[in-house]
Tab-separated table of C-alpha atoms in Angstrom:
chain	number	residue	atom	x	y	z
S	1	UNK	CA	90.153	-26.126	38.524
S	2	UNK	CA	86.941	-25.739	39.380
S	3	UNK	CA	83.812	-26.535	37.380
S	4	UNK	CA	80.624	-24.743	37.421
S	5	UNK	CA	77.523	-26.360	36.550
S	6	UNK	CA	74.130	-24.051	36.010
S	7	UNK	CA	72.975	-20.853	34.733
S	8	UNK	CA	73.534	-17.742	35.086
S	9	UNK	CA	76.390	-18.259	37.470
S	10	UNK	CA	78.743	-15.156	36.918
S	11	UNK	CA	78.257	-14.065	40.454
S	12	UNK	CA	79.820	-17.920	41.402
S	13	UNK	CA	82.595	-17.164	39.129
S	14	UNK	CA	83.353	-13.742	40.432
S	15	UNK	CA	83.740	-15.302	44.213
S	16	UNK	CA	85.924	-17.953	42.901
S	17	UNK	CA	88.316	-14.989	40.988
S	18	UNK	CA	89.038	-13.809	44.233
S	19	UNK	CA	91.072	-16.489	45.576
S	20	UNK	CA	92.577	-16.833	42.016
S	21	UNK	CA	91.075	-20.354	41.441
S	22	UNK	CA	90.403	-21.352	37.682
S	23	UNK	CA	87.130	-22.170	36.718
S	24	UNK	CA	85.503	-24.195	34.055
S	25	UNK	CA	81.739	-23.999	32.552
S	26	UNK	CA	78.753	-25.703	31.738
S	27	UNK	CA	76.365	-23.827	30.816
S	28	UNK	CA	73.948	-22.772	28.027
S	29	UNK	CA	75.002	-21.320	25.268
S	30	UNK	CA	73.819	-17.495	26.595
S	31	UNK	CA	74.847	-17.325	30.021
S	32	UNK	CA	76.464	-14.572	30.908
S	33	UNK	CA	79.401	-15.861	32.659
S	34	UNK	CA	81.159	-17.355	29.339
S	35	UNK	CA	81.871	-14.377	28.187
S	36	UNK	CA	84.263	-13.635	31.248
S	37	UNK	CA	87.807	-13.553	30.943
S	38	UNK	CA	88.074	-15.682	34.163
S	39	UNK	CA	86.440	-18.961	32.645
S	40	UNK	CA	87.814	-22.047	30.343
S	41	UNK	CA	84.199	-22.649	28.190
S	42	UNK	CA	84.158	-27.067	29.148
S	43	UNK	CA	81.047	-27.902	27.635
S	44	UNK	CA	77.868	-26.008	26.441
S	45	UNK	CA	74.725	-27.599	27.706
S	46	UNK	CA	70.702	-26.663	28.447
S	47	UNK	CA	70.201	-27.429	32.287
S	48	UNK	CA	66.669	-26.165	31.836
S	49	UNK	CA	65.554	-29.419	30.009
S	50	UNK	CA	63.488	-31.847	31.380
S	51	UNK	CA	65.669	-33.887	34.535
S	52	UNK	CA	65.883	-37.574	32.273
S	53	UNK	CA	67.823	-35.443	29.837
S	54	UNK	CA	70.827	-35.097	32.054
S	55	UNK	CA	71.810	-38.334	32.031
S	56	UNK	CA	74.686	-41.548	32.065
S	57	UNK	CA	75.901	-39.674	28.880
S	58	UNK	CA	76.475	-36.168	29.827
S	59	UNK	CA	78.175	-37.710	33.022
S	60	UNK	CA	80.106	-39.890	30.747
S	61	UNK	CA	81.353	-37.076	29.181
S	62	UNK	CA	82.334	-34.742	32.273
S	63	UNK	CA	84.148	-37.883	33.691
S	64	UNK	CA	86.089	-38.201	30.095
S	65	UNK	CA	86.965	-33.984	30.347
S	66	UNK	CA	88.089	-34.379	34.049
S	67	UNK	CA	90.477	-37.351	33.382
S	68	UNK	CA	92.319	-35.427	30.897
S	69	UNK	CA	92.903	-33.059	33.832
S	70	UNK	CA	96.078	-32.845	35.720
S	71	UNK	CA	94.381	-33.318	39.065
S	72	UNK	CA	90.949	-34.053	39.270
S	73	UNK	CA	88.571	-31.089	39.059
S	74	UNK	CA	86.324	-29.443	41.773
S	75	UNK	CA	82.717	-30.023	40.974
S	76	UNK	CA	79.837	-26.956	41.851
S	77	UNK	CA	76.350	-26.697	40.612
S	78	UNK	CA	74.417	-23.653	40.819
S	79	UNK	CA	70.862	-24.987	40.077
S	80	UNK	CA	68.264	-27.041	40.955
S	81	UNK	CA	68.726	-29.733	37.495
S	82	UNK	CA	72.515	-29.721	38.124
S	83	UNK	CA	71.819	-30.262	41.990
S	84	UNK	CA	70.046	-33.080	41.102
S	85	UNK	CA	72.208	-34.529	37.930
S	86	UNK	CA	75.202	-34.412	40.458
S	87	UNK	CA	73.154	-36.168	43.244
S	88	UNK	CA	71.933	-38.966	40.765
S	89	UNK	CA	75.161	-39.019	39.616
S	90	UNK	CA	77.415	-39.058	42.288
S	91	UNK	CA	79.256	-42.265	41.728
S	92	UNK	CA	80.329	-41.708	38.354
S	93	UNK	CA	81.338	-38.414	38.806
S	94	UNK	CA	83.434	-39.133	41.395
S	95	UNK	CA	85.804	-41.220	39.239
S	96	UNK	CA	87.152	-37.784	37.724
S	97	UNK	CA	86.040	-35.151	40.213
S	98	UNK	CA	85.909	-33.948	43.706
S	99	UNK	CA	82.470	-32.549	45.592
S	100	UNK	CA	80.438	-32.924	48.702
S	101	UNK	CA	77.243	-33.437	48.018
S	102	UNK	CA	73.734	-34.058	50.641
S	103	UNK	CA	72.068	-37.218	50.890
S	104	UNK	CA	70.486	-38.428	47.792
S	105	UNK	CA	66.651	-38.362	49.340
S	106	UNK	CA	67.572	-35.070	51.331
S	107	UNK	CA	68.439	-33.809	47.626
S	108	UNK	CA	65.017	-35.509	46.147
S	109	UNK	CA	63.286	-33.280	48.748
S	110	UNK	CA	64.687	-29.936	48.302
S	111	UNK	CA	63.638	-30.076	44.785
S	112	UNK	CA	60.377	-31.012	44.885
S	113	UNK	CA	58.562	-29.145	47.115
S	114	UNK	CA	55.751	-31.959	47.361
S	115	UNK	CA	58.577	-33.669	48.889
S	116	UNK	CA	59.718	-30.994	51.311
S	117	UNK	CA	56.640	-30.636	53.057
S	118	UNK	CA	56.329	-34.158	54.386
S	119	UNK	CA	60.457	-33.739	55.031
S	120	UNK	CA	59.155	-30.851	56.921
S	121	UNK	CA	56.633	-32.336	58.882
S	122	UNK	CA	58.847	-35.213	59.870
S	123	UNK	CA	61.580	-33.162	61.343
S	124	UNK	CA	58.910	-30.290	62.785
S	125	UNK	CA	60.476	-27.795	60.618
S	126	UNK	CA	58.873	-24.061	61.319
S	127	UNK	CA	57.211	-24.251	58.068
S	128	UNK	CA	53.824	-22.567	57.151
S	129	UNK	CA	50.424	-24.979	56.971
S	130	UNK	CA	51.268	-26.647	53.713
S	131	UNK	CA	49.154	-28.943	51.658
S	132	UNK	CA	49.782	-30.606	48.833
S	133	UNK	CA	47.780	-30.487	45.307
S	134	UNK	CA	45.855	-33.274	43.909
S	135	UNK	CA	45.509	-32.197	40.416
S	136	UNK	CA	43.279	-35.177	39.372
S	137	UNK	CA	40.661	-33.439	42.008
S	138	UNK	CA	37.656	-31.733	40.438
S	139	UNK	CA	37.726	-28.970	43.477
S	140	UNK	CA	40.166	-27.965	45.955
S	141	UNK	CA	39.867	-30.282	48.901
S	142	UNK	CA	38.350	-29.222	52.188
S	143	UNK	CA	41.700	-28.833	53.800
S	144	UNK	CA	42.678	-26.280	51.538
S	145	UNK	CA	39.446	-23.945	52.396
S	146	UNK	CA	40.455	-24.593	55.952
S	147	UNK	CA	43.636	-23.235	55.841
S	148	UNK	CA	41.870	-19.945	55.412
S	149	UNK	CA	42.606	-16.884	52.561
S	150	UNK	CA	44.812	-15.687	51.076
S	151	UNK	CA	47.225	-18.530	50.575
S	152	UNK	CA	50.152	-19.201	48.000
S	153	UNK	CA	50.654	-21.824	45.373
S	154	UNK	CA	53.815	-22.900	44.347
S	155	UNK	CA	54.927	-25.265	41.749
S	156	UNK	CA	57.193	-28.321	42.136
S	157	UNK	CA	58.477	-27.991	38.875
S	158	UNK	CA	58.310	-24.496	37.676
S	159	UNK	CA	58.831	-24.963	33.553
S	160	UNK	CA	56.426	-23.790	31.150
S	161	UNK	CA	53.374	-25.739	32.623
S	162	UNK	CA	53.799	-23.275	35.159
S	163	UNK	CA	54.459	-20.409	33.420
S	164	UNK	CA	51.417	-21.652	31.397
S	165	UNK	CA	48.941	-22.042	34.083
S	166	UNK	CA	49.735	-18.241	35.784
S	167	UNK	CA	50.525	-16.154	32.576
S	168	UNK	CA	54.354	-15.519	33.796
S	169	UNK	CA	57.553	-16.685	35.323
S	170	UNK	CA	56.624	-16.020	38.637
S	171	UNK	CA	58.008	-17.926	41.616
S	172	UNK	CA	54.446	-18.346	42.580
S	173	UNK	CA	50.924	-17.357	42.931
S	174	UNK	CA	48.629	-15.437	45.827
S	175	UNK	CA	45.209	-16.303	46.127
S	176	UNK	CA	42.812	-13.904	47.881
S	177	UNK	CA	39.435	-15.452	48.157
S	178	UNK	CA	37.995	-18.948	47.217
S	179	UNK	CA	36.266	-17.504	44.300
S	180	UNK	CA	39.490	-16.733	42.976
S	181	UNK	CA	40.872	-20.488	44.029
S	182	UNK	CA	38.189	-21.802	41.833
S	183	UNK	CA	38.447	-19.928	38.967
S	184	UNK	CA	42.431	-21.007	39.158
S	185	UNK	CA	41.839	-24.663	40.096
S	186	UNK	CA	40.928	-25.744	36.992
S	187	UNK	CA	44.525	-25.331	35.535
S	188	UNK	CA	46.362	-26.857	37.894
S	189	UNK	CA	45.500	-30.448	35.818
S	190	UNK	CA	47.934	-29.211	33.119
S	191	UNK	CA	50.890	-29.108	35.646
S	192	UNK	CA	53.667	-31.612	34.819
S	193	UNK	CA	54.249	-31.900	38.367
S	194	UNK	CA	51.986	-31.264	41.944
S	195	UNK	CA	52.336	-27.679	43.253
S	196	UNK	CA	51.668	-26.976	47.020
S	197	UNK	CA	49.610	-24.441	48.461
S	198	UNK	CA	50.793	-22.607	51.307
S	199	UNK	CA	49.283	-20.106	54.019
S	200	UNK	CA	50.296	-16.624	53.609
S	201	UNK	CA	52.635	-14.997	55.332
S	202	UNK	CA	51.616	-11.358	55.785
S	203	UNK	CA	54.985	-8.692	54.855
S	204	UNK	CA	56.886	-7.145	52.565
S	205	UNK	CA	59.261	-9.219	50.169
S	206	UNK	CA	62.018	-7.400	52.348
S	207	UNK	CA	60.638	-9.798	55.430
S	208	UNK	CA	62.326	-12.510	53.552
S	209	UNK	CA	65.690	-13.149	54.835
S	210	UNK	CA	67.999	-15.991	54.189
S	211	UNK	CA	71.067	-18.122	55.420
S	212	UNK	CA	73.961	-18.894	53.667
S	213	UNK	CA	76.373	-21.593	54.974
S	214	UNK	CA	78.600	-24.174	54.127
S	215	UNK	CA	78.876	-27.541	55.777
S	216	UNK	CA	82.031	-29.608	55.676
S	217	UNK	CA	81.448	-33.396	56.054
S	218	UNK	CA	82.274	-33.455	59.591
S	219	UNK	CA	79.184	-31.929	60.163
S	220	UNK	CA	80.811	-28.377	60.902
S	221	UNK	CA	79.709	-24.758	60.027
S	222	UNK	CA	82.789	-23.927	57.888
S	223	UNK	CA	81.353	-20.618	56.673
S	224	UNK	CA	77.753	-19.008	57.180
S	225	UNK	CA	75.800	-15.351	56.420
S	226	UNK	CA	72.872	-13.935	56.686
S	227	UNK	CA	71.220	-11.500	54.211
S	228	UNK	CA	67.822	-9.971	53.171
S	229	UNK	CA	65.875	-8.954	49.734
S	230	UNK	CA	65.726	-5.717	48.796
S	231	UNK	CA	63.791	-6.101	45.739
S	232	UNK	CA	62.337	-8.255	43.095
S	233	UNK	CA	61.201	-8.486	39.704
S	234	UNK	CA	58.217	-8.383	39.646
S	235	UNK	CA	57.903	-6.610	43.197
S	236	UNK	CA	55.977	-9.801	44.958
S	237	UNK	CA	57.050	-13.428	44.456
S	238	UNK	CA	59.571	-12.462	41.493
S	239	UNK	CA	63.331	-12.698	41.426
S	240	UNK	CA	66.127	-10.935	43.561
S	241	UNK	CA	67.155	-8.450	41.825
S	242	UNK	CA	69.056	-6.583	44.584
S	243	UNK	CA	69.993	-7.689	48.274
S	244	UNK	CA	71.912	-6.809	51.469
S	245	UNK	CA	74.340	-9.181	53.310
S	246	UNK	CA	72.892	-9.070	57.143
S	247	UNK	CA	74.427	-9.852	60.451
S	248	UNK	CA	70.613	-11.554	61.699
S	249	UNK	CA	71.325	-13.764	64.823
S	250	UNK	CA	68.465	-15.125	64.886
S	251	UNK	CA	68.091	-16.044	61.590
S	252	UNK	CA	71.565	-17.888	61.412
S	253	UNK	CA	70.790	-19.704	64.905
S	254	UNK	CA	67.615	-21.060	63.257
S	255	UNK	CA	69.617	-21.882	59.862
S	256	UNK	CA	71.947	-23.871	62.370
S	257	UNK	CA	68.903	-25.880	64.052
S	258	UNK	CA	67.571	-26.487	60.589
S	259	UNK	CA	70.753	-27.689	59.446
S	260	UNK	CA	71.540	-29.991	62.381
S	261	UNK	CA	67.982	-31.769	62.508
S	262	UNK	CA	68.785	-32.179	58.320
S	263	UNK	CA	72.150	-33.954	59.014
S	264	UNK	CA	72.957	-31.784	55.825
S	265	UNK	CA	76.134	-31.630	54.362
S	266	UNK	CA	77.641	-28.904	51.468
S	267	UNK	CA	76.480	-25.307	50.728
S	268	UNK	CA	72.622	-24.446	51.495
S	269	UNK	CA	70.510	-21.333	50.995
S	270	UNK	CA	67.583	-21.303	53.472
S	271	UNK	CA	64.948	-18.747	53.078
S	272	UNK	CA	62.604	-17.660	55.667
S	273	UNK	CA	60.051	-14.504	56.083
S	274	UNK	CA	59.643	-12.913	59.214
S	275	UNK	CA	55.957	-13.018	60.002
S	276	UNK	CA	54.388	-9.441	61.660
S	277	UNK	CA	54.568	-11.540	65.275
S	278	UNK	CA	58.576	-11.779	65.071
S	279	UNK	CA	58.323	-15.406	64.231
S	280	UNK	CA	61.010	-16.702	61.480
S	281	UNK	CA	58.675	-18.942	58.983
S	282	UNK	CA	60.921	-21.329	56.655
S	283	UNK	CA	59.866	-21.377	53.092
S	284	UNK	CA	62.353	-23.689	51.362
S	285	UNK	CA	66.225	-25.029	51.127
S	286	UNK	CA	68.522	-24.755	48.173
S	287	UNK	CA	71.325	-27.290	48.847
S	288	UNK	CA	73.487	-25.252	46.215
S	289	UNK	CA	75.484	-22.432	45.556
S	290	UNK	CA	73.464	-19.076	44.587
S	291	UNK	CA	73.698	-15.849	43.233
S	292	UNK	CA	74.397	-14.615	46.896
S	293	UNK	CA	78.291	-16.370	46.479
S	294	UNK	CA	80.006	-13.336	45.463
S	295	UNK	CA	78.173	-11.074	47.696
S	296	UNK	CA	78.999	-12.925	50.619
S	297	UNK	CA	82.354	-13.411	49.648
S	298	UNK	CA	83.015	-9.798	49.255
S	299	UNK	CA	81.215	-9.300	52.678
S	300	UNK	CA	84.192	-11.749	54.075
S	301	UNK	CA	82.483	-14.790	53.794
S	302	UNK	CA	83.426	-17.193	50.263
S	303	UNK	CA	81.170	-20.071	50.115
S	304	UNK	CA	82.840	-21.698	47.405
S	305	UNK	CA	86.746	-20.615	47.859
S	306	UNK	CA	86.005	-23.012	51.386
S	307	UNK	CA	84.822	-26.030	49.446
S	308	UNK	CA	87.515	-25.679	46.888
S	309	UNK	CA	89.976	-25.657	49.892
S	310	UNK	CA	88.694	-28.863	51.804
S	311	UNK	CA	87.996	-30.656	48.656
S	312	UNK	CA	91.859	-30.110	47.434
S	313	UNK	CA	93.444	-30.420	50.441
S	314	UNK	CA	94.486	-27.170	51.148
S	315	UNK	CA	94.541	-24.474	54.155
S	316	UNK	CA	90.662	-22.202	54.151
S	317	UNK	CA	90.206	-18.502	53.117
S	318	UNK	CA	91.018	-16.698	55.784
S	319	UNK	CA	87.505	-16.162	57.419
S	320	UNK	CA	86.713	-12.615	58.971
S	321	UNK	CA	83.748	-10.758	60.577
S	322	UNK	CA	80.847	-10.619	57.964
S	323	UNK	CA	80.678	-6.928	56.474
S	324	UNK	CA	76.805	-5.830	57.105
S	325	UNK	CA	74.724	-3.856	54.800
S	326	UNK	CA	76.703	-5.083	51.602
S	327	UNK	CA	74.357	-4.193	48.918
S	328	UNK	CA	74.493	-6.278	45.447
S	329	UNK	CA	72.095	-5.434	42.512
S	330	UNK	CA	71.521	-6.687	39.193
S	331	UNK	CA	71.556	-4.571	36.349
S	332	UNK	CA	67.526	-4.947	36.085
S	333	UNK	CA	67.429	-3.423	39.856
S	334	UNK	CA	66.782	-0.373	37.895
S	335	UNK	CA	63.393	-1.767	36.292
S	336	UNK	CA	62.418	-3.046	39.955
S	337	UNK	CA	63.415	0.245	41.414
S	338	UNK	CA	61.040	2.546	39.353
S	339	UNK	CA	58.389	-0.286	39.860
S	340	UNK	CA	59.035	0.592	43.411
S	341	UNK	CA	58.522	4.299	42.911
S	342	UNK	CA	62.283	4.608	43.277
S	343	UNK	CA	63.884	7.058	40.937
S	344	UNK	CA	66.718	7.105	38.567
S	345	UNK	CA	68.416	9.668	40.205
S	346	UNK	CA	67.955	7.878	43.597
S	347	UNK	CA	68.455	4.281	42.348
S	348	UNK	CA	71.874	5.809	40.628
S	349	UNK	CA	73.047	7.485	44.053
S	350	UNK	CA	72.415	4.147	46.213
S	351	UNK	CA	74.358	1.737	43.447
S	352	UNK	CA	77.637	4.191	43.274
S	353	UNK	CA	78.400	4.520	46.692
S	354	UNK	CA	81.392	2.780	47.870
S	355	UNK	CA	81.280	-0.984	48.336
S	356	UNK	CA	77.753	-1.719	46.846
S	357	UNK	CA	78.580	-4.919	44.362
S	358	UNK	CA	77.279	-4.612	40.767
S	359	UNK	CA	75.951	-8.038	39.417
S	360	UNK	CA	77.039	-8.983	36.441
S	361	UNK	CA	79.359	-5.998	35.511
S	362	UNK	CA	83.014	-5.575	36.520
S	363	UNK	CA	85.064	-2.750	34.881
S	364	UNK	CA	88.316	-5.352	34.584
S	365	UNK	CA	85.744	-8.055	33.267
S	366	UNK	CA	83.174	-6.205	31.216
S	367	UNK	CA	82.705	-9.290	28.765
S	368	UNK	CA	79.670	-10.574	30.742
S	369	UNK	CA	77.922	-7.868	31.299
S	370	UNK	CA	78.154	-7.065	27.013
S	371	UNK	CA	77.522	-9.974	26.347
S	372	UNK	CA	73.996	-10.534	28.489
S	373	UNK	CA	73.019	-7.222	26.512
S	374	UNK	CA	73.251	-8.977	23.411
S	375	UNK	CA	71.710	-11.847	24.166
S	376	UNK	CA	68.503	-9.370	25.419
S	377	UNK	CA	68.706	-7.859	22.264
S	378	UNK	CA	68.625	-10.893	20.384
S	379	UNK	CA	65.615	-12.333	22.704
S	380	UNK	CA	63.917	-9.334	21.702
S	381	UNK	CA	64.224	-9.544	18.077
S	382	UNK	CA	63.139	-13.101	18.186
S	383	UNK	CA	60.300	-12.514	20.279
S	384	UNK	CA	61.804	-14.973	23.563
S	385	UNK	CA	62.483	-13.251	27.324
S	386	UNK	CA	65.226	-13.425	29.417
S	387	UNK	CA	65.189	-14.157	32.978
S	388	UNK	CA	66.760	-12.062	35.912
S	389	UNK	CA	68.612	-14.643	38.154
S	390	UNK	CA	67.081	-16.339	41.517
């Protein structure tokens, strides 16, 4: 068995169905994915509380559920909090599962993006001028109206100081001229964590392309894809809500360099936007698996069917030539699509032609799907949102 730590993880689930693997969940109480007939509900729990929350306890009682197993599970996590719970966990989760996991400060640093810039730095990474936030300033530093306008400002932690300080969920903010930087500054003290500021990148959100690979612990590419954004919700800095596997070779030779000079070890996500010169800029590593398993699996290419295999012991998926132009959407592609000045008609034709991968919904497996509808209904009643997956 395989369990599943995170949100909004169907698309994880899905690639593990393939290869006929069982899977196990924990997850909070409205995710999608428990309403699949391919999942055994383990445990319901809120990964989107604060990090101290996930604790010796909730370990304690993963360990307990995996020793009643006949063989001891296969551990995946499928967000940053779980990432990290895992990471901080590692030795007493390993006395009832089986995982691969990176380096616990090589973990501390994707997370927290404060972090990541000085790992960065240190390993001349080809990542944009970055400089870090001192919220207890009274004005933004000189080095920061250096860097020039526009530039973007991220958060470290993005929770609801974030969402908060910018009005919305977005992944982060653009800032056009200083006037605008010091009308913003201000509400960066109410932060619970440093964000980082960032020089712009000039380009469409379909200039960001990612790589997708999985590396066993001898240090070897086991797996790897490339893909690209199609759209996002909202259109700039929002969430994927469609994509297209690539075949990018220079995108998944500089996901190998980056890899290498990281030592890394497991399944990563690296993101990078190609600037109007051709250059590849990295914005940030996800040391996880991602909405983009199933895709990629159905391209040829299953992330997590090839740690299952090592960590049990037995032979890989049978790896094949990665299918280009795969298309995957979410179901609220169609909201991002109009947004777009794509019509129904239009968005309708693209998502029915042969091959393109609906998220969420599966005609044999309609539960999640059904059940993320009512759980959008419900939000709405009560007034709360729902989120469209990273």
């Amino acid at each position: 068995m395989a369990v599943v730590l995170g949100a909004r993880v169907i698309e994880v689930v899905r690639s593990l169905a393939m290869e006929g693997i069982p899977v196990g969940l924990v997850t909070p109480t409205g995710d999608p994915a428990r309403w699949s007939r391919c999942v055994r509900n383990v445990m319901t729990w809120d990964w989107m509380m604060p990090s101290y929350r996930h604790d010796e306890a909730l370990a304690d009682r993963l360990v307990a559920f995996a020793r009643q197993q006949a063989v001891p599970p296969v551990l995946m996590y499928c967000s940053d909090q779980s990432m990290v719970f895992v990471s901080q966990h590692r030795e007493r989760l390993a006395e009832g599962f089986r995982f691969i996991v990176p380096d616990p400060e090589l973990v501390a640093a994707m997370e927290d993006k404060a972090q990541f810039a000085a790992l960065a730095a240190e390993h001349s990474l080809p990542v944009p001028p970055t400089v870090v936030l001192d919220r207890s300033l009274l004005e933004p530093p000189g080095e920061l109206l250096d860097m020039g306008m526009p530039i973007i400002i991220k958060p470290t932690a993005r929770d609801h100081t974030w969402v908060e300080a910018v009005g919305s969920s977005t992944k982060a903010l653009r800032i056009e001229s200083k006037e605008e930087l010091l009308e913003f500054w201000p509400r960066l003290s109410g932060l619970s964590k440093p964000a980082v500021a960032q020089q712009s990148i000039p380009g469409p959100e379909t200039a960001v392309v990612s790589y997708h690979v999985y590396v066993d612990d001898k240090g070897e590419v086991a797996g790897e894809f490339t893909g690209r954004k199609i759209r996002t919700i909202p259109a700039e800095y929002g969430h994927t809500s469609s994509l297209t596997i690539t075949d990018d070779p220079e995108v998944a030779r500089l996901g190998r360099e980056v890899c290498r000079a990281l030592d890394l070890r497991g399944v990563a996500k690296l993101d990078f936007k190609y600037a109007p010169d051709g250059r590849l800029h990295l914005f940030e590593i996800n040391a996880r698996l991602t909405l983009w398993a199933h895709p990629g699996a159905r391209a040829g290419v299953n992330l997590p069917a090839l740690v299952y295999a090592d960590l049990v012991g037995t032979p890989r998926p049978q790896p094949c030539r990665v299918r280009a132009c795969l298309d995957w959407a979410h179901p609220k592609d169609a909201l991002a699509a109009r947004a777009h000045g794509v019509s129904m008609r239009e968005w309708l034709g693209w998502l029915s032609r042969p091959g393109t991968v609906k998220g969420v919904w599966r005609w044999n497996d309609p539960g999640p799907l059904l059940g993320m509808l009512a759980v959008r209904v419900k939000s709405r009643v009560s007034g709360s949102s729902a989120e469209v997956p990273d």
